[in-house]
CSV table of C-alpha atoms and ligand atoms in Angstrom, one decimal:
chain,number,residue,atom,x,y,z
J,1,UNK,CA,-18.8,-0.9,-13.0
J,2,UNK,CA,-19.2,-1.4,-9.2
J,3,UNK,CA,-16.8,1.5,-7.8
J,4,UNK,CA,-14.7,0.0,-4.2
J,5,UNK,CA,-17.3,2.5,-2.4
J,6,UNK,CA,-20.1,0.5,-3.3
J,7,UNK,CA,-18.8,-2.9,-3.2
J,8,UNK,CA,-18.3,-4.8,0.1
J,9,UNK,CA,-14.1,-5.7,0.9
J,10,UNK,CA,-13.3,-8.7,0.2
J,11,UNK,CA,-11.1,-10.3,3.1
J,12,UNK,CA,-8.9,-13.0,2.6
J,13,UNK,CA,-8.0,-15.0,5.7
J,14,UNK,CA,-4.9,-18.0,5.6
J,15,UNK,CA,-5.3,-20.8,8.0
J,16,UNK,CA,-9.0,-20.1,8.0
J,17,UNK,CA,-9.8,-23.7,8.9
J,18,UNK,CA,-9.3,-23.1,13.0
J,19,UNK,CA,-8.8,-21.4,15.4
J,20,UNK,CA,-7.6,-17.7,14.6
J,21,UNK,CA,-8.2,-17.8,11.6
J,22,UNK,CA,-11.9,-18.9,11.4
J,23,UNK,CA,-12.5,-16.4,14.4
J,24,UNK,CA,-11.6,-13.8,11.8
J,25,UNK,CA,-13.4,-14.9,9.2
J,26,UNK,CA,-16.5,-14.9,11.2
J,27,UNK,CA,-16.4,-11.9,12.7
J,28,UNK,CA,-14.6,-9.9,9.5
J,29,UNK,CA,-18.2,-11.3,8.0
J,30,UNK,CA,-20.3,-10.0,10.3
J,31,UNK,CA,-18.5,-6.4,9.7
J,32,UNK,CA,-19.6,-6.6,6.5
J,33,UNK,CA,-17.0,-7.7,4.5
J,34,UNK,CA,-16.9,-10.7,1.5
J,35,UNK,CA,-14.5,-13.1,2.4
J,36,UNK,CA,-12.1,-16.0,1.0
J,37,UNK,CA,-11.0,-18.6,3.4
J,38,UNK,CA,-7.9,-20.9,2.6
J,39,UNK,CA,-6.1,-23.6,4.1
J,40,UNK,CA,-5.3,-27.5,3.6
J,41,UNK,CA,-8.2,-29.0,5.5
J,42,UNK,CA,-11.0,-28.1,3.2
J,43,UNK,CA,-13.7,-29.9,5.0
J,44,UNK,CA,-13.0,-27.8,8.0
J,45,UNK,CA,-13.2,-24.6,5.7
J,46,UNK,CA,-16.4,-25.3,4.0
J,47,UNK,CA,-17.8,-25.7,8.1
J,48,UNK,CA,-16.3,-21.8,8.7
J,49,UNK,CA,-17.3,-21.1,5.3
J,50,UNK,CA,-20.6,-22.3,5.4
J,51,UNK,CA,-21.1,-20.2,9.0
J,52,UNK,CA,-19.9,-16.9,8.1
J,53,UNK,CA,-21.0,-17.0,4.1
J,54,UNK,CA,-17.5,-17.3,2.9
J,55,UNK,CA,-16.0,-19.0,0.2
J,56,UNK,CA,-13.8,-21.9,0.8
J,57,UNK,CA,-10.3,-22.0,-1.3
J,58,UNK,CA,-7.7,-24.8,-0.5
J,59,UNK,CA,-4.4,-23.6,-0.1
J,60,UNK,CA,-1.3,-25.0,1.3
J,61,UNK,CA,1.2,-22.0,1.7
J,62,UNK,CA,4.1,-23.9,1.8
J,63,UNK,CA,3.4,-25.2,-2.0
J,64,UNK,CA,4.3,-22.5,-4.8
J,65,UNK,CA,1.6,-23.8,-7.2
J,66,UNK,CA,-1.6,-24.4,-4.5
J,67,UNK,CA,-0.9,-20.6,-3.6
J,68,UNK,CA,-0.7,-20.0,-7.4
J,69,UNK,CA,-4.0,-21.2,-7.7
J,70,UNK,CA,-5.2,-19.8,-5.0
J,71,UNK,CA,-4.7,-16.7,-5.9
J,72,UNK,CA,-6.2,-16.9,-9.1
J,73,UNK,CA,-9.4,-18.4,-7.6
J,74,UNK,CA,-9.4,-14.6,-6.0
J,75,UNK,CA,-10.8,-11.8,-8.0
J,76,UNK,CA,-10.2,-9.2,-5.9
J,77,UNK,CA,-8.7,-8.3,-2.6
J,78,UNK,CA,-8.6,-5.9,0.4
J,79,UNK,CA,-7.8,-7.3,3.5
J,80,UNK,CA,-4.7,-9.9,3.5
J,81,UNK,CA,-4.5,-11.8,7.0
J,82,UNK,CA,-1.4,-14.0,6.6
J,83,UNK,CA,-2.6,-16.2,9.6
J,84,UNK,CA,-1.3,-19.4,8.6
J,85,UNK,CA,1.1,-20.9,11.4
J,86,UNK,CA,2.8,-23.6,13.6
J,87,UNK,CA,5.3,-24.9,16.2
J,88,UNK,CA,6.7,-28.0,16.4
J,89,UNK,CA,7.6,-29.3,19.6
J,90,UNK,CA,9.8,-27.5,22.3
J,91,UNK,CA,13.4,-29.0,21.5
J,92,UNK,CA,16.2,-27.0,22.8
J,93,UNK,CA,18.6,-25.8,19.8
J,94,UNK,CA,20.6,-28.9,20.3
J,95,UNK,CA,17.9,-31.3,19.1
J,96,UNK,CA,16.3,-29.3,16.4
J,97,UNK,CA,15.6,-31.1,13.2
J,98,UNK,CA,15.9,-30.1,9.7
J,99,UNK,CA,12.3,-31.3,9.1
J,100,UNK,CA,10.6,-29.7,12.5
J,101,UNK,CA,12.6,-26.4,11.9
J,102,UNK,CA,11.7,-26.3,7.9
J,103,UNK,CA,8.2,-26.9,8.2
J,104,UNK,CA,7.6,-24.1,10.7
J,105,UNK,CA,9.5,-21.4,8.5
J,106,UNK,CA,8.1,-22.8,5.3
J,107,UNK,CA,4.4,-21.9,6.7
J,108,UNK,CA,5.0,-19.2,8.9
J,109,UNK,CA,7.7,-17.2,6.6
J,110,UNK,CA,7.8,-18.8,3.5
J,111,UNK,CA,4.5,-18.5,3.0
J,112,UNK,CA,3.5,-15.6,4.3
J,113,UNK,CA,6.3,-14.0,1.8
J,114,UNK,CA,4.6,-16.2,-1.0
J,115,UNK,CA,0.8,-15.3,-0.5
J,116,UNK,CA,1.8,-11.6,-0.1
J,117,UNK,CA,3.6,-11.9,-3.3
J,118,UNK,CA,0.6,-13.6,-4.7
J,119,UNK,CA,-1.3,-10.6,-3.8
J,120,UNK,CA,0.1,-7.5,-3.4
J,121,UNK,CA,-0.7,-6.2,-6.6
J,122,UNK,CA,-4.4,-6.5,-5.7
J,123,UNK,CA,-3.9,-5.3,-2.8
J,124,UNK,CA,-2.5,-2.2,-4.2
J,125,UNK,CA,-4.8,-1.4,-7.3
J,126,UNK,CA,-8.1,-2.0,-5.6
J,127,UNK,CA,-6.9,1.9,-3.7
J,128,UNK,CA,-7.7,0.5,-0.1
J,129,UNK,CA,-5.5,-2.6,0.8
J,130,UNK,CA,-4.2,-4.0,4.2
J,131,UNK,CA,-2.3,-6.6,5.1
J,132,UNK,CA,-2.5,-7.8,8.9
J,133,UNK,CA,0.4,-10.5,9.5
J,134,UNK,CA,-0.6,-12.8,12.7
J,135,UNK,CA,2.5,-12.5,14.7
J,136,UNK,CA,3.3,-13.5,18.1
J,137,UNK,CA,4.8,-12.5,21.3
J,138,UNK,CA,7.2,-14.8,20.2
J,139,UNK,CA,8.4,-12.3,17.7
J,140,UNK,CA,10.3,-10.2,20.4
J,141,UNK,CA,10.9,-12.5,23.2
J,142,UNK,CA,12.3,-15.8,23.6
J,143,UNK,CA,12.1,-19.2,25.9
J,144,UNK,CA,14.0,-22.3,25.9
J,145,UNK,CA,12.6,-25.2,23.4
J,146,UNK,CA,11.0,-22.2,21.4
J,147,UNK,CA,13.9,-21.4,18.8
J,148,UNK,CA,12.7,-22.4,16.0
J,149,UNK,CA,9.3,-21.3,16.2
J,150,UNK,CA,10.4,-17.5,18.2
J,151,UNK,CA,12.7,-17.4,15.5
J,152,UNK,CA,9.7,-17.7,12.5
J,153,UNK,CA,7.8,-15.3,14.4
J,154,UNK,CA,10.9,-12.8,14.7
J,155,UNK,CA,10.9,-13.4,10.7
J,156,UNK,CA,7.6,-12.1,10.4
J,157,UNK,CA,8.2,-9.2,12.8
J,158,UNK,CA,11.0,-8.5,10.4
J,159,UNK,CA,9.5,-8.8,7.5
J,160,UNK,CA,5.7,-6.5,8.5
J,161,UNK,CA,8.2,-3.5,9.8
J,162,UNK,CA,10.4,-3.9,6.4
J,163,UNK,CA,7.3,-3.8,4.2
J,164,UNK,CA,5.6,-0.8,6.0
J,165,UNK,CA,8.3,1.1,4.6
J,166,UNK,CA,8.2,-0.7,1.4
J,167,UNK,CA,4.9,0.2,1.2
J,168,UNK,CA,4.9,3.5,2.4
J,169,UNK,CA,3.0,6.4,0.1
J,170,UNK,CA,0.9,3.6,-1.4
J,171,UNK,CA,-3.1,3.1,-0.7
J,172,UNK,CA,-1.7,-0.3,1.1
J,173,UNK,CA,-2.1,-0.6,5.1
J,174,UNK,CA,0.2,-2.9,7.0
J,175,UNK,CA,-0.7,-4.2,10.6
J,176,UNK,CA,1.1,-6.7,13.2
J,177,UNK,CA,-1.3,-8.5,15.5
J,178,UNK,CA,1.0,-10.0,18.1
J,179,UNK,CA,-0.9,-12.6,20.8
J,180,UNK,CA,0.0,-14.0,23.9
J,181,UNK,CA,-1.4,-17.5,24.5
J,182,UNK,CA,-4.4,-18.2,22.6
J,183,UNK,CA,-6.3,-21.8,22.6
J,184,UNK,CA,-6.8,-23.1,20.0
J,185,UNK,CA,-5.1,-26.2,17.9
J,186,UNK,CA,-2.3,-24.6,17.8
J,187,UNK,CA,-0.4,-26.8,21.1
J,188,UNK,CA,-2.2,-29.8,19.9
J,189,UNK,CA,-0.1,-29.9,16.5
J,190,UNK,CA,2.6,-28.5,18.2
J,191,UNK,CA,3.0,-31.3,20.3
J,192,UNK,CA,2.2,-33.9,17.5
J,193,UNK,CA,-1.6,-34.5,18.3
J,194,UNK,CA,-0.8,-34.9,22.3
J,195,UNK,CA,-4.1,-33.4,23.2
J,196,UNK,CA,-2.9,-34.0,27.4
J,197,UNK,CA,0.2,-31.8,26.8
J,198,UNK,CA,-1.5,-29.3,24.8
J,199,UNK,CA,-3.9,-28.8,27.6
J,200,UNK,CA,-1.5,-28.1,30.4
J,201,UNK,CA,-0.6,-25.3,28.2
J,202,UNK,CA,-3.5,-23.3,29.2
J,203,UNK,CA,-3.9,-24.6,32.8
J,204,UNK,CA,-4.6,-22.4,36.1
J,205,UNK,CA,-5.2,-19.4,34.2
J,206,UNK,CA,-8.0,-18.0,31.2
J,207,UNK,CA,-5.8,-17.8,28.0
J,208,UNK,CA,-7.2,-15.4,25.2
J,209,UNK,CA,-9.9,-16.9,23.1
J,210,UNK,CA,-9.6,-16.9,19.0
J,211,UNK,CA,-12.4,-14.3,18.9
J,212,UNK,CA,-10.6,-11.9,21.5
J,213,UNK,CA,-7.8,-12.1,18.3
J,214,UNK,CA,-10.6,-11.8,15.9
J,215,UNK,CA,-11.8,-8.8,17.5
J,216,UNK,CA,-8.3,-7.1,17.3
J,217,UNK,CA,-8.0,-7.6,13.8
J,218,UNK,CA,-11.8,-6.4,13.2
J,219,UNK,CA,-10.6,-3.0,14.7
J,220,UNK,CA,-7.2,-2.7,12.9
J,221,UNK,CA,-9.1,-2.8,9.6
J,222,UNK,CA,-11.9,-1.0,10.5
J,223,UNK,CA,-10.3,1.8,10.7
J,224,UNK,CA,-10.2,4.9,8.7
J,225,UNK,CA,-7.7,4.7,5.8
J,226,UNK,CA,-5.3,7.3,6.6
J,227,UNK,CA,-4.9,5.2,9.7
J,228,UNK,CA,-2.1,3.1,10.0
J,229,UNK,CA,-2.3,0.6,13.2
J,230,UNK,CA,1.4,-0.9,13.1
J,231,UNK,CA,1.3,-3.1,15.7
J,232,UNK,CA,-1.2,-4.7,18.5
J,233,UNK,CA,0.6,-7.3,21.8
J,234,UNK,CA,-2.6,-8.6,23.3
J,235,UNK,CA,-2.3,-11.5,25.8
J,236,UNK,CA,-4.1,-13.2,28.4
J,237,UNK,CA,-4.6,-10.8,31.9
J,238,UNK,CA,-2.4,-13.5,33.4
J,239,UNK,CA,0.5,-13.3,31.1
J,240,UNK,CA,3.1,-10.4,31.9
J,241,UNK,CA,5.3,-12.3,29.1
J,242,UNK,CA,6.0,-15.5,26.9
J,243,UNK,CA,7.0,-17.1,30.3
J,244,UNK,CA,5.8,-15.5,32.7
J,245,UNK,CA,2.3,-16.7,33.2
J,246,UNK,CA,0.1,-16.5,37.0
J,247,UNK,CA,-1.7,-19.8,37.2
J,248,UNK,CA,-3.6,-20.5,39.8
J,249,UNK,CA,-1.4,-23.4,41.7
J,250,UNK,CA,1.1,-20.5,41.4
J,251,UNK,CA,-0.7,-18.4,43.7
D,1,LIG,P1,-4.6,-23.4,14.8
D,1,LIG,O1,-5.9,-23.5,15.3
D,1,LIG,O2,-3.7,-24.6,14.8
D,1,LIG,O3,-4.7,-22.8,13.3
D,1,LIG,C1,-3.6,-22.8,12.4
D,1,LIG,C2,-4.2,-22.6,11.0
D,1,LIG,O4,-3.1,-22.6,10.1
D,1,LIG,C3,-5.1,-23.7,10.6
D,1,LIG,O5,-6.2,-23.2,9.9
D,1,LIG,C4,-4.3,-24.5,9.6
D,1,LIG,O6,-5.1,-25.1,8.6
D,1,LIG,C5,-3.4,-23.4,9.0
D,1,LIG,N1,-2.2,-23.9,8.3
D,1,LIG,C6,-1.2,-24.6,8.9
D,1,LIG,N2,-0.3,-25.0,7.9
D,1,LIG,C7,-0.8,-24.5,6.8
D,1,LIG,C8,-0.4,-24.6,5.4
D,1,LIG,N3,0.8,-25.2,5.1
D,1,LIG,N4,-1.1,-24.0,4.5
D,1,LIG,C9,-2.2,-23.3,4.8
D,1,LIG,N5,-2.7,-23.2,6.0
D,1,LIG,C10,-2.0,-23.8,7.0
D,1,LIG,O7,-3.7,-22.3,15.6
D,1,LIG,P2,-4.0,-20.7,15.8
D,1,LIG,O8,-3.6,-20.4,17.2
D,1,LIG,O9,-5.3,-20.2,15.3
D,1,LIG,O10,-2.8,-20.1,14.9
D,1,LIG,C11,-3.0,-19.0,13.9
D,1,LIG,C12,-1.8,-18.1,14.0
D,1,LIG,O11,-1.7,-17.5,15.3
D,1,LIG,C13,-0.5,-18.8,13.7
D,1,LIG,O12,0.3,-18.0,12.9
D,1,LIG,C14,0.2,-18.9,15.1
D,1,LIG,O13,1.6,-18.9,15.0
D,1,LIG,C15,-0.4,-17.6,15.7
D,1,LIG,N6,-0.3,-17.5,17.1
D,1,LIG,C16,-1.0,-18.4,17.9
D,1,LIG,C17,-0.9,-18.3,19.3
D,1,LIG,C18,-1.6,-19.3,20.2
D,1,LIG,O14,-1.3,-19.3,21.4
D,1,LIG,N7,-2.5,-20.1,19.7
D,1,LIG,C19,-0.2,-17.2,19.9
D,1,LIG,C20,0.4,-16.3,19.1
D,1,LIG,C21,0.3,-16.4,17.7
D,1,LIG,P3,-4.9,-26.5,7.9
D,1,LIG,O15,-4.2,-27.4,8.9
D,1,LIG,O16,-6.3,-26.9,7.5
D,1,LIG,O17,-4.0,-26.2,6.7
């Protein structure tokens, strides 16, 4: 029998299709670790996959029987990142709709509740788990048009800090990676495929790049295991906070 010492980790990376997500899986590769990459678009996995020597899983997390399957494509497990997210547009409270408001909590806490689920038990008999939740700055501060996506984000702020003392006393690490602005597709769904209005986003000043995140997350499971990291905020140079941004026509 292989013991854990001898085996590389296996990582296992949601919304592993762009962005984020993929960053991690390459670079969680190139530390050495095996890893499992879900999401829905699997055309785009099996491109990350293909890169990093992964292995390509389909999984929509706000379906009860895709993560189901998913996790029972998964023989083993180490690393959780629950990375799977999105906005949907910038409405004020007013104008929130059931649908926008119910498809960002049924990805972003729903299923991060379900794929943890899914595997904690893994996580917890293979002696060495850790479970990094992509969070956001938007977990602890607020703007106008962001309620329904701040208030997903506090959720899964909630839910990381109630878990590490769930989880406390067992082998199973639990980690917050909070970002400022990151580009990736992230605006471009948010704003319905408006690829203009995504880009303004990020204009006048250097957002963070998906492998600045990446890196993060290398380092908060590369750690050694009586090492807790409970939290990392990393954001661009030029963003003091959620709105408060320096771009360059500002100055
Ligand atoms: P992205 O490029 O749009 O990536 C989002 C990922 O989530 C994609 O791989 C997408 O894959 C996956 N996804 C969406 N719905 C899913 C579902 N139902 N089931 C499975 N996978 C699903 O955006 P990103 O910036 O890398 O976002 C990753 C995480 O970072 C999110 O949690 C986001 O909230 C967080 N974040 C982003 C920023 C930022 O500025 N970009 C800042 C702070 C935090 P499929 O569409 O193929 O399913």
């Amino acid at each position: 029998m292989t013991s854990s010492a001898a085996r590389a980790r296996t990582a296992v990376i949601t919304g592993a299709s762009s962005g984020i997500g993929a960053a991690a899986a390459l670079r969680l590769a190139e530390e050495g670790f095996d890893v499992v990459l879900g999401a829905r678009r699997v055309e785009r996995l099996e491109q990350v996959a293909a890169e990093c020597g992964g292995r390509p899983v389909q999984l929509d997390v706000t379906d009860s029987d895709s993560v189901d399957r998913f996790a029972a494509a998964i023989d083993s497990v180490d690393v959780l990142i629950n990375n799977a997210g999105v906005a949907v547009g910038l409405e004020p409270v007013a104008e929130l709709t059931d649908a926008g408001v119910e498809k960002v909590w049924q990805t972003n806490v729903m299923g991060l509740i379900r794929v943890t689920q899914a595997l904690l038990p893994r996580l917890e008999s293979g002696g060495n788990g850790h479970i990094v939740n992509v969070g956001s700055v938007a977990g602890f501060e607020t703007y106008p048009g962001g309620a329904g996506y701040t208030a997903s984000k506090h959720a899964v702020r909630a839910i990381t800090r109630t878990l590490r003392m769930e989880l406390v006393g067992k082998p199973i690490r639990i980690t917050e990676i909070a970002p400022g602005h990151v580009e990736t597709e992230f605006a471009v769904t948010r704003f319905g495929g408006d690829d203009q209005r995504a880009k303004r986003v990020y204009e006048g000043f250097t957002p963070l790049r998906p492998a600045d995140v990446a890196d993060c997350v290398a380092w908060a499971v590369t750690r050694p295991p009586n090492v807790n990291i409970d939290e990392i905020v990393v954001r661009p140079l030029a963003q003091a906070t959620a709105t408060l941004i320096a771009r360059k026509e500002d100055s």
